[in-house]
Amino acid sequence: MTAALHRYPKNKQLPSLDELTKPARPNQKQSTDEMLAAFQAMKAAGAPITIRKIA
């Protein structure tokens, strides 16, 4: 088993082994709440995003 440890910040602790070995999230359609949360996080990080409700 290998892990891509270079993707974790050096100033933080690595995730636990249980967290590293748990299966990836299954490919499911993203819910609207998950999409909104993702866009809000991007906007909070400084991305130039306008969020509006359609339909």
PDB file of C-alpha atoms in Angstrom:
ATOM      1  CA  MET A   1       0.000   0.000   0.000  1.00  0.00           C
ATOM      2  CA  THR A   2       1.252   3.483  -0.788  1.00  0.00           C
ATOM      3  CA  ALA A   3       0.032   6.919   0.194  1.00  0.00           C
ATOM      4  CA  ALA A   4       0.628  10.284  -1.440  1.00  0.00           C
ATOM      5  CA  LEU A   5       1.828  12.020   1.722  1.00  0.00           C
ATOM      6  CA  HIS A   6       3.222  15.003  -0.193  1.00  0.00           C
ATOM      7  CA  ARG A   7      -0.312  16.375  -0.559  1.00  0.00           C
ATOM      8  CA  TYR A   8      -0.646  16.995   3.192  1.00  0.00           C
ATOM      9  CA  PRO A   9       0.711  20.246   4.678  1.00  0.00           C
ATOM     10  CA  LYS A  10       4.001  19.807   6.514  1.00  0.00           C
ATOM     11  CA  ASN A  11       2.930  21.974   9.474  1.00  0.00           C
ATOM     12  CA  LYS A  12      -0.064  19.736  10.309  1.00  0.00           C
ATOM     13  CA  GLN A  13      -0.258  16.212  11.661  1.00  0.00           C
ATOM     14  CA  LEU A  14      -0.956  13.495   9.145  1.00  0.00           C
ATOM     15  CA  PRO A  15      -4.405  11.908   9.236  1.00  0.00           C
ATOM     16  CA  SER A  16      -4.769   8.697  11.199  1.00  0.00           C
ATOM     17  CA  LEU A  17      -4.176   5.383   9.468  1.00  0.00           C
ATOM     18  CA  ASP A  18      -7.902   4.615   9.710  1.00  0.00           C
ATOM     19  CA  GLU A  19      -8.694   7.841   7.884  1.00  0.00           C
ATOM     20  CA  LEU A  20      -6.070   7.166   5.204  1.00  0.00           C
ATOM     21  CA  THR A  21      -7.266   3.611   4.571  1.00  0.00           C
ATOM     22  CA  LYS A  22     -11.025   4.199   4.531  1.00  0.00           C
ATOM     23  CA  PRO A  23     -12.587   3.710   1.105  1.00  0.00           C
ATOM     24  CA  ALA A  24     -13.128   6.730  -1.092  1.00  0.00           C
ATOM     25  CA  ARG A  25     -16.581   8.231  -1.288  1.00  0.00           C
ATOM     26  CA  PRO A  26     -18.669   6.395  -3.890  1.00  0.00           C
ATOM     27  CA  ASN A  27     -19.455   8.192  -7.137  1.00  0.00           C
ATOM     28  CA  GLN A  28     -22.833   9.697  -6.433  1.00  0.00           C
ATOM     29  CA  LYS A  29     -24.582  12.752  -7.751  1.00  0.00           C
ATOM     30  CA  GLN A  30     -23.752  15.753  -5.584  1.00  0.00           C
ATOM     31  CA  SER A  31     -26.759  17.109  -3.688  1.00  0.00           C
ATOM     32  CA  THR A  32     -27.742  20.755  -4.038  1.00  0.00           C
ATOM     33  CA  ASP A  33     -26.786  21.376  -0.406  1.00  0.00           C
ATOM     34  CA  GLU A  34     -23.318  19.927  -1.046  1.00  0.00           C
ATOM     35  CA  MET A  35     -22.931  22.081  -4.168  1.00  0.00           C
ATOM     36  CA  LEU A  36     -23.960  25.213  -2.284  1.00  0.00           C
ATOM     37  CA  ALA A  37     -21.528  24.429   0.541  1.00  0.00           C
ATOM     38  CA  ALA A  38     -18.701  23.876  -1.965  1.00  0.00           C
ATOM     39  CA  PHE A  39     -19.371  27.177  -3.742  1.00  0.00           C
ATOM     40  CA  GLN A  40     -19.685  29.052  -0.444  1.00  0.00           C
ATOM     41  CA  ALA A  41     -16.327  27.641   0.655  1.00  0.00           C
ATOM     42  CA  MET A  42     -14.734  28.760  -2.621  1.00  0.00           C
ATOM     43  CA  LYS A  43     -16.260  32.222  -2.246  1.00  0.00           C
ATOM     44  CA  ALA A  44     -15.045  32.462   1.366  1.00  0.00           C
ATOM     45  CA  ALA A  45     -11.552  31.553   0.160  1.00  0.00           C
ATOM     46  CA  GLY A  46     -11.616  34.577  -2.143  1.00  0.00           C
ATOM     47  CA  ALA A  47     -12.777  33.153  -5.459  1.00  0.00           C
ATOM     48  CA  PRO A  48     -14.755  35.659  -7.564  1.00  0.00           C
ATOM     49  CA  ILE A  49     -18.032  33.712  -7.506  1.00  0.00           C
ATOM     50  CA  THR A  50     -21.600  34.998  -7.657  1.00  0.00           C
ATOM     51  CA  ILE A  51     -24.035  32.501  -6.154  1.00  0.00           C
ATOM     52  CA  ARG A  52     -27.657  32.744  -7.259  1.00  0.00           C
ATOM     53  CA  LYS A  53     -30.642  30.446  -7.240  1.00  0.00           C
ATOM     54  CA  ILE A  54     -32.101  29.432 -10.597  1.00  0.00           C
ATOM     55  CA  ALA A  55     -35.572  28.062 -11.338  1.00  0.00           C
TER      56      ALA A  55
END
